[in-house]
Coordinates of C-alpha atoms and ligand atoms in Angstrom, one line a residue:
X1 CA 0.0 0.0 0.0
X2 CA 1.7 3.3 -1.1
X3 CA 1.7 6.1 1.4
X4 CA 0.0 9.0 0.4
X5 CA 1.6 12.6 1.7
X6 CA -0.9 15.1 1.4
X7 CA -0.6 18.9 1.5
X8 CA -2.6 20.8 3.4
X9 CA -4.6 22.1 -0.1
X10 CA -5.6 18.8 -1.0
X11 CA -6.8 17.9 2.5
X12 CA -8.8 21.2 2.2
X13 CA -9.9 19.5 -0.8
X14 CA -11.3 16.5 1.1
X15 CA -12.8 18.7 3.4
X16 CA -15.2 20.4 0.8
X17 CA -15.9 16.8 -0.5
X18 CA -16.8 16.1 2.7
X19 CA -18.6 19.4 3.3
X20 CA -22.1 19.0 4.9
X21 CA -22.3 14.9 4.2
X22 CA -22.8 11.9 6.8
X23 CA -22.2 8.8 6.1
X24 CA -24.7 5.9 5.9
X25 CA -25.1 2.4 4.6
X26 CA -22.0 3.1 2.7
X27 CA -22.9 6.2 1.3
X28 CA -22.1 10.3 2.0
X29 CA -25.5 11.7 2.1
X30 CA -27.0 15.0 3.4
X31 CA -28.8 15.5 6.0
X32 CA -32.4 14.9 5.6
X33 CA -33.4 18.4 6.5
X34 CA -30.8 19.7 4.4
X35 CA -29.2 21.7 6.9
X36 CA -25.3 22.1 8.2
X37 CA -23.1 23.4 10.6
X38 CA -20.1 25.3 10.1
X39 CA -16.2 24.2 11.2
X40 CA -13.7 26.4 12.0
X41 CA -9.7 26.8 12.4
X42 CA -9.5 27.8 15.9
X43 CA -6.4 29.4 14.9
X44 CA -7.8 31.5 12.2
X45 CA -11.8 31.4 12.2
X46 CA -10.8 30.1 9.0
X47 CA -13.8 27.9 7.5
X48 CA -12.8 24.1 7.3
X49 CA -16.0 22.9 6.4
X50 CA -19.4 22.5 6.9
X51 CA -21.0 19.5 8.2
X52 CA -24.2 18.0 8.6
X53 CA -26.5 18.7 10.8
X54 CA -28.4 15.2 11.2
X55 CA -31.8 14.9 12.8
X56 CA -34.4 11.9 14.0
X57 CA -34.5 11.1 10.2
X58 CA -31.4 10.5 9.7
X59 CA -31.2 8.9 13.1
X60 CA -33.8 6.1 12.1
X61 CA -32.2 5.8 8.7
X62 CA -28.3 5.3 10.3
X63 CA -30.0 2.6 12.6
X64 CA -31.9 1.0 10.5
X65 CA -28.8 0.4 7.8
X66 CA -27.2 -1.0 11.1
X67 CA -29.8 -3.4 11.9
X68 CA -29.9 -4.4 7.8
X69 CA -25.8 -5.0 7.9
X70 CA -24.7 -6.2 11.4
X71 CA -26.2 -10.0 11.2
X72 CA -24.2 -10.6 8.1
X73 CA -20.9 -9.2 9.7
X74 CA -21.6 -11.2 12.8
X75 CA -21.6 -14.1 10.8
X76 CA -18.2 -13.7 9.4
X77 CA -15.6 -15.6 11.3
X78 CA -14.3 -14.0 14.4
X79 CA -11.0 -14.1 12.5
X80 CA -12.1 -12.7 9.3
X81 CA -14.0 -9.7 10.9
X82 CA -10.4 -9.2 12.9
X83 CA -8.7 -9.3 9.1
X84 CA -10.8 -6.7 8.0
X85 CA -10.0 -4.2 10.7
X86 CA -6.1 -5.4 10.5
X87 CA -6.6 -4.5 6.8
X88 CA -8.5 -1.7 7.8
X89 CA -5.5 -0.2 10.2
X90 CA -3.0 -0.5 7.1
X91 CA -5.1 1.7 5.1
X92 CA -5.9 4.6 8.0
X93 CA -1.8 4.4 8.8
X94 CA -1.5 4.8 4.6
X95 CA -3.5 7.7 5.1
X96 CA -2.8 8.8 8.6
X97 CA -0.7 12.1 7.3
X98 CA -4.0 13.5 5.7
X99 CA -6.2 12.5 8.5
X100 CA -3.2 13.7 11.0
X101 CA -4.0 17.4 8.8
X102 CA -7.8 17.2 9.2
X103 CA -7.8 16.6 12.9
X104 CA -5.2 19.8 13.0
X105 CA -7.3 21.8 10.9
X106 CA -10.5 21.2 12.8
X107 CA -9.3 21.1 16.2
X108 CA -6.5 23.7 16.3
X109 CA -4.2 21.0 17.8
X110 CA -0.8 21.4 16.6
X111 CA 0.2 19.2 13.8
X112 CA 3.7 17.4 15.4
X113 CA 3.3 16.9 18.6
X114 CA -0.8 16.3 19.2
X115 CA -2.1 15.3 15.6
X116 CA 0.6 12.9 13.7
X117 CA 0.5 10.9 17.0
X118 CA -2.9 10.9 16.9
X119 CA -3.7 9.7 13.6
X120 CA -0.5 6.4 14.3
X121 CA -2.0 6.1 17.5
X122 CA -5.8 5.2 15.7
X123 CA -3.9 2.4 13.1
X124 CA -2.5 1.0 16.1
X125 CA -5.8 0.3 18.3
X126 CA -7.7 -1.0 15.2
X127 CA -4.7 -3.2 15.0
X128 CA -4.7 -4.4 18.5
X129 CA -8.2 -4.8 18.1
X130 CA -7.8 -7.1 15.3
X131 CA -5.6 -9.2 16.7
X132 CA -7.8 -10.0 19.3
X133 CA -10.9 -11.3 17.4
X134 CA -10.0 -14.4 17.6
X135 CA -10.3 -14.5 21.2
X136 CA -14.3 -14.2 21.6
X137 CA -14.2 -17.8 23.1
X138 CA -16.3 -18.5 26.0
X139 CA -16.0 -21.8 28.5
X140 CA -17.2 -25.2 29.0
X141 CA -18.4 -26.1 32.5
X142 CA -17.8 -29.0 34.3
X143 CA -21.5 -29.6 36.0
X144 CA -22.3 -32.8 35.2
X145 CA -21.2 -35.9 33.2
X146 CA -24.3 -36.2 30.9
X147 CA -24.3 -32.4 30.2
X148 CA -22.0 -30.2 28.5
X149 CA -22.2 -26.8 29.5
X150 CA -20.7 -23.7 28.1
X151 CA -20.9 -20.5 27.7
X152 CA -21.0 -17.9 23.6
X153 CA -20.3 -14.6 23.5
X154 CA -22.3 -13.0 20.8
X155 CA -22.1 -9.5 19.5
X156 CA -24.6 -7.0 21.5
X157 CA -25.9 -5.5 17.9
X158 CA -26.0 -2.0 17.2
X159 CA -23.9 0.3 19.5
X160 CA -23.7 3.9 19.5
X161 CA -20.5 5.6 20.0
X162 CA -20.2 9.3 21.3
X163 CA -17.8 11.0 20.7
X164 CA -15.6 14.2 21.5
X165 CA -13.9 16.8 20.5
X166 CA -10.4 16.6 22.3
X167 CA -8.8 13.3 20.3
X168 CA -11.5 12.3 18.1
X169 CA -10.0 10.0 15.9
X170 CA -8.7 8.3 18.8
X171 CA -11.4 8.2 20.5
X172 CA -13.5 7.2 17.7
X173 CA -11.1 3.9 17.1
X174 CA -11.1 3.1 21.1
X175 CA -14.6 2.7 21.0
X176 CA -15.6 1.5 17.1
X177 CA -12.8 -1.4 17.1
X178 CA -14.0 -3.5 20.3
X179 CA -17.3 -3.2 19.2
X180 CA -16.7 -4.6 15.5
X181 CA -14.5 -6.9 16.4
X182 CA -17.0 -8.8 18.8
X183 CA -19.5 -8.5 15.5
X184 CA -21.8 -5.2 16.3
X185 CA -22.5 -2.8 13.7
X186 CA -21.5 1.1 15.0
X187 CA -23.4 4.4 14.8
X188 CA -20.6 7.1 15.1
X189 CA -21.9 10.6 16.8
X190 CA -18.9 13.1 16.2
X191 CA -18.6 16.2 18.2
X192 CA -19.5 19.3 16.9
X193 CA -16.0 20.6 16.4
X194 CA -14.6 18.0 15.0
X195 CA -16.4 15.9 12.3
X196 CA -14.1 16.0 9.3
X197 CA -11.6 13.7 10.3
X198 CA -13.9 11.3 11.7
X199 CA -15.8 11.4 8.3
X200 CA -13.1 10.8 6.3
X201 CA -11.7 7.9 8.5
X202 CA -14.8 6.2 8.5
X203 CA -15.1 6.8 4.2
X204 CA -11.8 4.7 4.4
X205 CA -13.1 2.2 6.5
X206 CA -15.9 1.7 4.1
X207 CA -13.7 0.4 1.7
X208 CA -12.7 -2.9 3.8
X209 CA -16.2 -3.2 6.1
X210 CA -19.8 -4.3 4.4
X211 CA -21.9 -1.4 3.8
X212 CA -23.5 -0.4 7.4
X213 CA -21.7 -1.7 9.6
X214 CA -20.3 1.8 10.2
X215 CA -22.5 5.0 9.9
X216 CA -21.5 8.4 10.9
X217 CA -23.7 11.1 12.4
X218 CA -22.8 14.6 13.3
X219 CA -25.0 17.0 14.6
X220 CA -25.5 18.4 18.3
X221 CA -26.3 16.5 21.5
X222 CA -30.2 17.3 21.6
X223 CA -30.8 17.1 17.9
X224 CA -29.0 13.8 16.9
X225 CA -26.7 12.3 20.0
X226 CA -30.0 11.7 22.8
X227 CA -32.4 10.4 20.0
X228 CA -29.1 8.0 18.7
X229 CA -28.8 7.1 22.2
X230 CA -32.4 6.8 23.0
X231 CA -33.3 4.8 20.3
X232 CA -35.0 1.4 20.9
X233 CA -33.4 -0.2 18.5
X234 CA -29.4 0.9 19.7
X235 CA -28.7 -1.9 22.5
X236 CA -25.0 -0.4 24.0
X237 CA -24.3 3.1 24.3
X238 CA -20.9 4.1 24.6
X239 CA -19.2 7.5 25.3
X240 CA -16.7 9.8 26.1
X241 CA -17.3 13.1 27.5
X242 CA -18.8 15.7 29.9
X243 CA -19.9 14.7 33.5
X244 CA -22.8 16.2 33.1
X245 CA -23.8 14.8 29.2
X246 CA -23.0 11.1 30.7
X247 CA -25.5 11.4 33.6
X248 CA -28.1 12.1 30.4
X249 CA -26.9 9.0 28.5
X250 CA -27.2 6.8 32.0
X251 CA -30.1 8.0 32.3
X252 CA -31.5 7.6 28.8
X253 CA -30.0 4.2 28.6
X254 CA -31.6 3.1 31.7
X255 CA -35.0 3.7 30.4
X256 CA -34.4 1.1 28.4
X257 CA -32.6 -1.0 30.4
X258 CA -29.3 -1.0 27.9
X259 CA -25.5 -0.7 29.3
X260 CA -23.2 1.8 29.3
X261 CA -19.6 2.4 28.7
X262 CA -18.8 6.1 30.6
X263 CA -15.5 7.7 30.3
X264 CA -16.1 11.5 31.8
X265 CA -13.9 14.0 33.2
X266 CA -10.8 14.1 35.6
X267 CA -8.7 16.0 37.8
X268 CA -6.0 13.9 38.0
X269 CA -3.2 14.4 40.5
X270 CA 0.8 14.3 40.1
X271 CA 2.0 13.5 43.8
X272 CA 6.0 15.0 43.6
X273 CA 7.5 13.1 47.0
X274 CA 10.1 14.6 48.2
X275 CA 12.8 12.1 47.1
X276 CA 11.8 12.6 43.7
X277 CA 14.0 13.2 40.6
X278 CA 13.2 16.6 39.9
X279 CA 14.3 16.4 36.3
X280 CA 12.4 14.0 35.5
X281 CA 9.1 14.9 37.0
X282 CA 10.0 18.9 35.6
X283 CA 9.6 16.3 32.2
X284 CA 7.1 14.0 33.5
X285 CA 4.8 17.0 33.8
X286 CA 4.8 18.6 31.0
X287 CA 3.9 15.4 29.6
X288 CA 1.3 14.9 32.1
X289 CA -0.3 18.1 32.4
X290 CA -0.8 17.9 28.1
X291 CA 0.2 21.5 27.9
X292 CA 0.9 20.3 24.2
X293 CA -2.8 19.7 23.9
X294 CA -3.6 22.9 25.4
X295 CA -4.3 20.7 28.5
X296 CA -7.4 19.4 26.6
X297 CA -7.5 16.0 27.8
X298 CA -9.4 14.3 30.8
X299 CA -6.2 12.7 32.0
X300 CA -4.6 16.1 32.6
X301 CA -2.2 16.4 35.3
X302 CA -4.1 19.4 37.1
X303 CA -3.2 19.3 40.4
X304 CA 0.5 19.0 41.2
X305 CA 0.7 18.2 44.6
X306 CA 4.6 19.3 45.7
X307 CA 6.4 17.8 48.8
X308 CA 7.5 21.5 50.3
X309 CA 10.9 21.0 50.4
X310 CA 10.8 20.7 46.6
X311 CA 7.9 23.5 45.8
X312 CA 9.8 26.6 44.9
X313 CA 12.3 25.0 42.8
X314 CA 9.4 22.9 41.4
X315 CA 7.5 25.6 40.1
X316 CA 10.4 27.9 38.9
X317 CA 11.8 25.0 36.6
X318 CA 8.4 24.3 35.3
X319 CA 7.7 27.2 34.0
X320 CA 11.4 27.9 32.3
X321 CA 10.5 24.4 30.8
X322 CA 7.3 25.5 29.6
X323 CA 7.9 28.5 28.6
X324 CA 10.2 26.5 25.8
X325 CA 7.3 25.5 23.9
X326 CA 6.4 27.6 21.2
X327 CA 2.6 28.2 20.7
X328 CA 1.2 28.7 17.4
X329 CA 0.2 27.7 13.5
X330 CA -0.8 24.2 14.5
X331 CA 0.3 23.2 10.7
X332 CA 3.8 25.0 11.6
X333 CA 6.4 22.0 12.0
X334 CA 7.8 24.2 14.7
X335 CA 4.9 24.6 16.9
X336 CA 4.6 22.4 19.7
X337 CA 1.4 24.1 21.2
X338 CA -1.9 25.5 19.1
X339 CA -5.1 27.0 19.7
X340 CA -8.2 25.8 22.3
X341 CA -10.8 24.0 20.3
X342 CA -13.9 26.7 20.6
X343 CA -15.2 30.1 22.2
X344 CA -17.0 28.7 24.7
X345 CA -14.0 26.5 25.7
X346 CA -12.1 29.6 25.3
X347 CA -14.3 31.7 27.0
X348 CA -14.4 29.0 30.1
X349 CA -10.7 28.3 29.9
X350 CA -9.7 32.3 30.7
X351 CA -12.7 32.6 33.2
X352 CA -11.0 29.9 35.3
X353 CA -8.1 31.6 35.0
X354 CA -9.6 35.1 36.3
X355 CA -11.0 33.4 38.8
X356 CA -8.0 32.2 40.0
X357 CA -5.7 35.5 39.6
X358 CA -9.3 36.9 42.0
X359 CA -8.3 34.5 44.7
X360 CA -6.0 36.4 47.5
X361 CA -2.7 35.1 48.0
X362 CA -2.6 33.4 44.5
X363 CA 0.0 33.8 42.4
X364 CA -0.4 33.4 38.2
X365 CA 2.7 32.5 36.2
X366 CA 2.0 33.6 32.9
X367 CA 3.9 31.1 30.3
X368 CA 5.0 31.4 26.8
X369 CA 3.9 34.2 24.6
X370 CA 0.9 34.4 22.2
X371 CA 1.3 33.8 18.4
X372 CA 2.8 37.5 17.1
X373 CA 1.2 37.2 13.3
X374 CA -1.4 39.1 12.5
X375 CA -3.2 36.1 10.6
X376 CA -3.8 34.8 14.4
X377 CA -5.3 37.8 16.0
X378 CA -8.6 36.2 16.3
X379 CA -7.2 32.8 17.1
X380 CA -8.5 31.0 20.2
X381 CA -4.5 30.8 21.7
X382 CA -4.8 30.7 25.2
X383 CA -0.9 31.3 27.5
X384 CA -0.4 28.3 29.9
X385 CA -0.8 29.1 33.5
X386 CA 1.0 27.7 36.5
X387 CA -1.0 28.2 40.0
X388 CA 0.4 28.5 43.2
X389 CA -1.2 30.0 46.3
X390 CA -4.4 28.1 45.9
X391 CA -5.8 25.8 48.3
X392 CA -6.8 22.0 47.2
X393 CA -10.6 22.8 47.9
X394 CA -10.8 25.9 45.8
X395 CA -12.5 25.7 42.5
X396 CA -9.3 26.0 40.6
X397 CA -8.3 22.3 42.0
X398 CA -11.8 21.1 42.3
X399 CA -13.1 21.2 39.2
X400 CA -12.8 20.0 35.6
X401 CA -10.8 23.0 33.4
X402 CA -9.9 21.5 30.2
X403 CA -8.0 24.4 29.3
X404 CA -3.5 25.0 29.8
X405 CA -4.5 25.7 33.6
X406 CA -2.7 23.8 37.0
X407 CA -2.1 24.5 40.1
X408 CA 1.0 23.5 42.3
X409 CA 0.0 22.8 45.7
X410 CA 2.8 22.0 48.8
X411 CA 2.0 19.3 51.2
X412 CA 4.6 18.1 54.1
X413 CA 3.8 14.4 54.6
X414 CA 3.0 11.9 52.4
X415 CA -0.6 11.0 54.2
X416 CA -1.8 14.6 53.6
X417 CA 0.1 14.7 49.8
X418 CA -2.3 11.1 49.9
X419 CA -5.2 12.6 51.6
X420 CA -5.5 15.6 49.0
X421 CA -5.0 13.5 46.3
X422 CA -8.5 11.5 46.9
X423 CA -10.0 14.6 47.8
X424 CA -11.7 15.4 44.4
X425 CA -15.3 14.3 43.3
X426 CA -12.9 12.3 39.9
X427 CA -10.8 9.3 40.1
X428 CA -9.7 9.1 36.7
X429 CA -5.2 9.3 36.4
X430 CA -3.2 9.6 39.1
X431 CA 0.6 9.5 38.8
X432 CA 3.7 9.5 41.8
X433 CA 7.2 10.9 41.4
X434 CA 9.6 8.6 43.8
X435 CA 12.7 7.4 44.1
X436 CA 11.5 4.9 47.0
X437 CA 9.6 2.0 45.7
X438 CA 7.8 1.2 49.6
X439 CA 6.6 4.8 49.2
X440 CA 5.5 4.3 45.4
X441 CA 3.5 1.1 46.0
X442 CA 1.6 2.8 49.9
X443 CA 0.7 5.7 47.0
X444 CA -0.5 2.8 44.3
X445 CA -2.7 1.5 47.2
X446 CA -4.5 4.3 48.6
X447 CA -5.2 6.3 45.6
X448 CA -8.7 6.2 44.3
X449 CA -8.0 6.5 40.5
X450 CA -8.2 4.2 37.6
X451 CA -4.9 4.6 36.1
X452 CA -2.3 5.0 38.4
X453 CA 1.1 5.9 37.1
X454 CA 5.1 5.7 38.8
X455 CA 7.6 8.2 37.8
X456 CA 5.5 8.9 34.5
X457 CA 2.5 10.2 33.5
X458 CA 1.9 8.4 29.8
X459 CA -1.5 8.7 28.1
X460 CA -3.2 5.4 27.8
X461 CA -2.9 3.1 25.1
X462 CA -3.8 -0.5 24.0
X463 CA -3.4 -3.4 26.2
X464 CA -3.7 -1.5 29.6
X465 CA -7.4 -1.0 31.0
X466 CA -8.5 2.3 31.1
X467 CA -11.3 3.6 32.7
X468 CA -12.2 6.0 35.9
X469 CA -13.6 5.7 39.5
X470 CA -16.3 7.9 41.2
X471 CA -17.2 10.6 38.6
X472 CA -15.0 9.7 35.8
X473 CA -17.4 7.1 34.5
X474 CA -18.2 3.4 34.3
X475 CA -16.1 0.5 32.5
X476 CA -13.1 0.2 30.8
X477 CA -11.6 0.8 27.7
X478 CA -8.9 -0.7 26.0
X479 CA -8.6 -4.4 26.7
X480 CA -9.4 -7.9 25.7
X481 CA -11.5 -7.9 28.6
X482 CA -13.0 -4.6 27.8
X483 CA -14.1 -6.1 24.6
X484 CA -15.6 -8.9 26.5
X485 CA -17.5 -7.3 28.7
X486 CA -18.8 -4.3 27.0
X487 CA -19.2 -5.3 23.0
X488 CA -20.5 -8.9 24.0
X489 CA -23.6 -10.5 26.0
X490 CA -23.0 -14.3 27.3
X491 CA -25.1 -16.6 26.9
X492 CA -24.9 -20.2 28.6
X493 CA -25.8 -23.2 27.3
X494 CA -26.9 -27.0 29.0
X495 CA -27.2 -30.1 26.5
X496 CA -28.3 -32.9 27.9
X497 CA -27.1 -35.9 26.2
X498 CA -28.4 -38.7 28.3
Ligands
LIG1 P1 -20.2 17.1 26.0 O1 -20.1 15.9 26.9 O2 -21.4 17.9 26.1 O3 -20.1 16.6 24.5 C1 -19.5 15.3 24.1 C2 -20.4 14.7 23.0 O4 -21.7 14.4 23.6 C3 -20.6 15.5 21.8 O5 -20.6 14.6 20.7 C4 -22.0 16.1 22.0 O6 -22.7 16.4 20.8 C5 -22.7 14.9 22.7 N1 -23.9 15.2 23.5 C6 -24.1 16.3 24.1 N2 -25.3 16.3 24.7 C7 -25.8 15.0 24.5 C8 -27.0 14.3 24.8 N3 -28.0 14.9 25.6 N4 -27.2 13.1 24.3 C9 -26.3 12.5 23.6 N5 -25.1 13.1 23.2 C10 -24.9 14.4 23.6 O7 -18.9 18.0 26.2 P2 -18.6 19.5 25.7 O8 -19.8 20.3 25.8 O9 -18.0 19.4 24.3 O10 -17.5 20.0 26.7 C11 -17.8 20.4 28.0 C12 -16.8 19.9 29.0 O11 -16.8 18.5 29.0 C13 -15.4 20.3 28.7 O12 -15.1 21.6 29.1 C14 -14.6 19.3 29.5 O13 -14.5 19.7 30.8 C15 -15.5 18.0 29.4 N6 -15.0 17.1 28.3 C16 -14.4 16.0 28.7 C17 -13.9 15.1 27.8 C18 -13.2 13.8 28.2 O14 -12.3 13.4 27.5 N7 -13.6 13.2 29.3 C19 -13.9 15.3 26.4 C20 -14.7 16.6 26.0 C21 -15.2 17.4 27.0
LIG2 MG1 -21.9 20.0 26.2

């Protein structure tokens, strides 16, 4: 398969093809009411794209191509099906360049260091996924002599996948490649922001999967994502997004009595011990805190929780190493850093951080400097800010930012660096800077968080469950077992052969 470099005119060619079109039972269609949406740059306002603006009609009509297509495909061999999305992640990594340019052109996130990863990281899950087919097996049970017992695991049917706007192609490929892999057909809901790259990697999935089995939708949550999620015929539901947008999928799903797969927001906390090696966790949190991603990501390391003896220093090296990033043209090879996906993201991202600069005794360190060139003067860039001076129950370290935001908070003793830590309503990442493994494995065991991390603070990838406690949702993502449990119902079987 040839490898096909694409400039950023032809992929604004792809996105007028793609202008205003879902994609259903193998086709790009309109939306039945004919209307759209627009896409911006967030860099420039510039317009991408439009997309469409689907409705109930188009709702019943992505469902019902699902229901048409998804018996056939779970007829296919386990193996075969896992072929097809093997073959599947060979073309997306062909084309991941073009799709890296989409998702950089939509979202504002900067091309080298957020996007290209991105777009290998998507050919690698459908991969994983792929490989794993093979392994829908379920077990015999030794009950009795004169009857075999044993448990299938059949596909649920049609799932509904909701997605965001913060790694949408990732996402998109976490959720879409368990579920076709145990042999459901998937209805796609893109974010608002960020449709285009979606769309496009789903047109190339088309190519190798039987018409239906993958539909896209965009359009907004009221309008097309709660009547995709509502609808009697969808029997899993699977998400990734706002706290508050999951409680109204729960709750819409348990109407009718279908499961859930919930991955919501976090505010994860870096624990810096005092033995810890400050170069590394200097490193270790830019890396966690995503300040490359504009801190867009619900793993974000947003509360670094300082052993005192280390705080000053801490904070002054952090923001000299920040402060090295260059924010700007997310299609620049240079820029390490681009522009916050929306206004009202924007907007909520720089009233956080006036909130914060309000509190007394708070101190802002301003980092890096905003894009000079004219052509950006309207861009949504937003300077990363470093906290200190703010207490672990104020709002700042309480509550879900999204935005280049975190606060650095001293504690003297590791039970109340521990205590502080589980002190938030999330559970989702936690990671622990130490040099001391007895200290490192009392921090594994009393922190309530899903992915718990020592001396780094990676974002997750295929093979490790992922998934949060308390708020941060329900389930995990990721795994063999994952796949099991959420794309798959069990059913057991008793022949008597007396
Ligand atoms: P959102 O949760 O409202 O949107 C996510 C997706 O859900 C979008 O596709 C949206 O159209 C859809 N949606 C919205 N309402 C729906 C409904 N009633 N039924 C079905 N689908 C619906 O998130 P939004 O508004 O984009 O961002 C708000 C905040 O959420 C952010 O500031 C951030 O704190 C958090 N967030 C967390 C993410 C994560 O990775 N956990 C990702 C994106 C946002
Ligand atoms: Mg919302």
């Amino acid at each position: 398969m040839s490898l096909s470099i694409s400039s950023a005119d032809q992929v604004r060619a792809t996105a007028s093809r793609l202008d205003s079109r879902l994609l259903i039972d193998g086709l790009l269609v309109a939306a039945q009411s004919g209307r759209a949406f627009e896409v911006r740059h967030p860099a420039t306002g510039e317009l991408v794209a439009k997309a469409a603006d689907a409705g109930v009609a188009d709702v019943e009509a992505a469902v019902a191509s699902a229901v048409r297509a998804q018996p056939a495909w779970a007829a296919l061999p386990a193996r075969e099906r896992g072929k097809r999305l093997i073959a599947a992640s060979q073309l997306l990594g062909a084309h991941a360049d073009e799709l890296a340019m989409l998702i950089a052109l939509e979202s504002g996130k900067a091309l080298r260091t957020e996007c290209r990863p991105e777009a290998a990281n998507v050919a690698d899950v459908l991969q994983f996924f792929g490989g794993l087919a093979s392994e829908l097996k379920g077990e015999t049970v030794p009950l009795h002599s004169k009857v075999l017992a044993y448990t299938v695991r059949e596909p649920i049917g049609v799932v509904a996948a909701v997605l965001p706007w913060n790694v949408p192609l990732m996402l998109m490929a976490v959720k879409i490649a368990p579920a076709l892999a145990a042999g459901n057909a998937v209805i796609v809901k893109s974010a608002e922001e960020t449709p285009l790259a979606v769309l496009r990697a789903a047109e190339l999935l088309n190519e190798v999967l039987p018409k239906g089995v993958l539909n896209v939708l965009s359009g907004d949550g009221p309008g097309c994502g709660a009547p995709l999620v509502a609808h009697p015929q969808v029997g899993k539901v699977t998400f990734t997004g706002s706290v508050e947008t999951g409680r109204l999928i729960y709750g819409a799903a348990a109407a009718k009595l279908v499961p859930v797969t919930l991955e919501l927001g976090g505010k994860s906390p870096m624990l810096v011990m005092a033995d810890a090696d400050l170069d590394q966790a200097i490193e270790g949190a830019v890396v966690g805190m995503r300040f490359t991603r504009q801190g867009q990501s619900c793993t974000a390391a947003s509360r670094m929780l300082v052993h005192r003896s280390l705080h000053d220093a801490f904070v002054v090296r952090l923001k000299a190493r920040v402060d090295r990033l260059l924010i700007g043209d997310p299609l620049d090879e240079r820029t390490d850093v681009g522009a916050i996906i929306s206004r009202p993201q924007f907007d909520k991202v720089l009233g956080y951080i006036e909130l914060g600069r309000n509190v007394p005794g708070a101190v802002a360190h301003d980092c890096c400097s905003l894009p000079a060139d004219a052509r950006f003067a309207d861009g949504l860039f937003v300077r990363p800010v470093i906290f200190t001076g703010l207490d672990n129950r104020s709002r700042l370290a309480r509550e879900e930012i999204f935005g280049p935001v975190t606060c650095v908070i001293p504690f003297d003793t590791e039970e109340e660096a521990l205590a502080m830590a589980n002190d938030s309503d999330f559970g989702l990442a936690a990671s622990v800077w130490t040099r001391d493994l007895a200290t490192a494995l009392r921090a594994v065991d009393a922190l309530q968080a899903g992915f718990v991390q020592v001396n780094q603070a990676q974002v997750a990838g295929p093979n490790i469950s992922y998934g949060g406690f308390k708020q941060s949702g329900l389930g995990k993502e990721l795994t063999l077992e994952s796949m099991l449990e959420h794309f798959t119902r069990s059913k057991s079987v008793l022949i008597n052969f007396i």
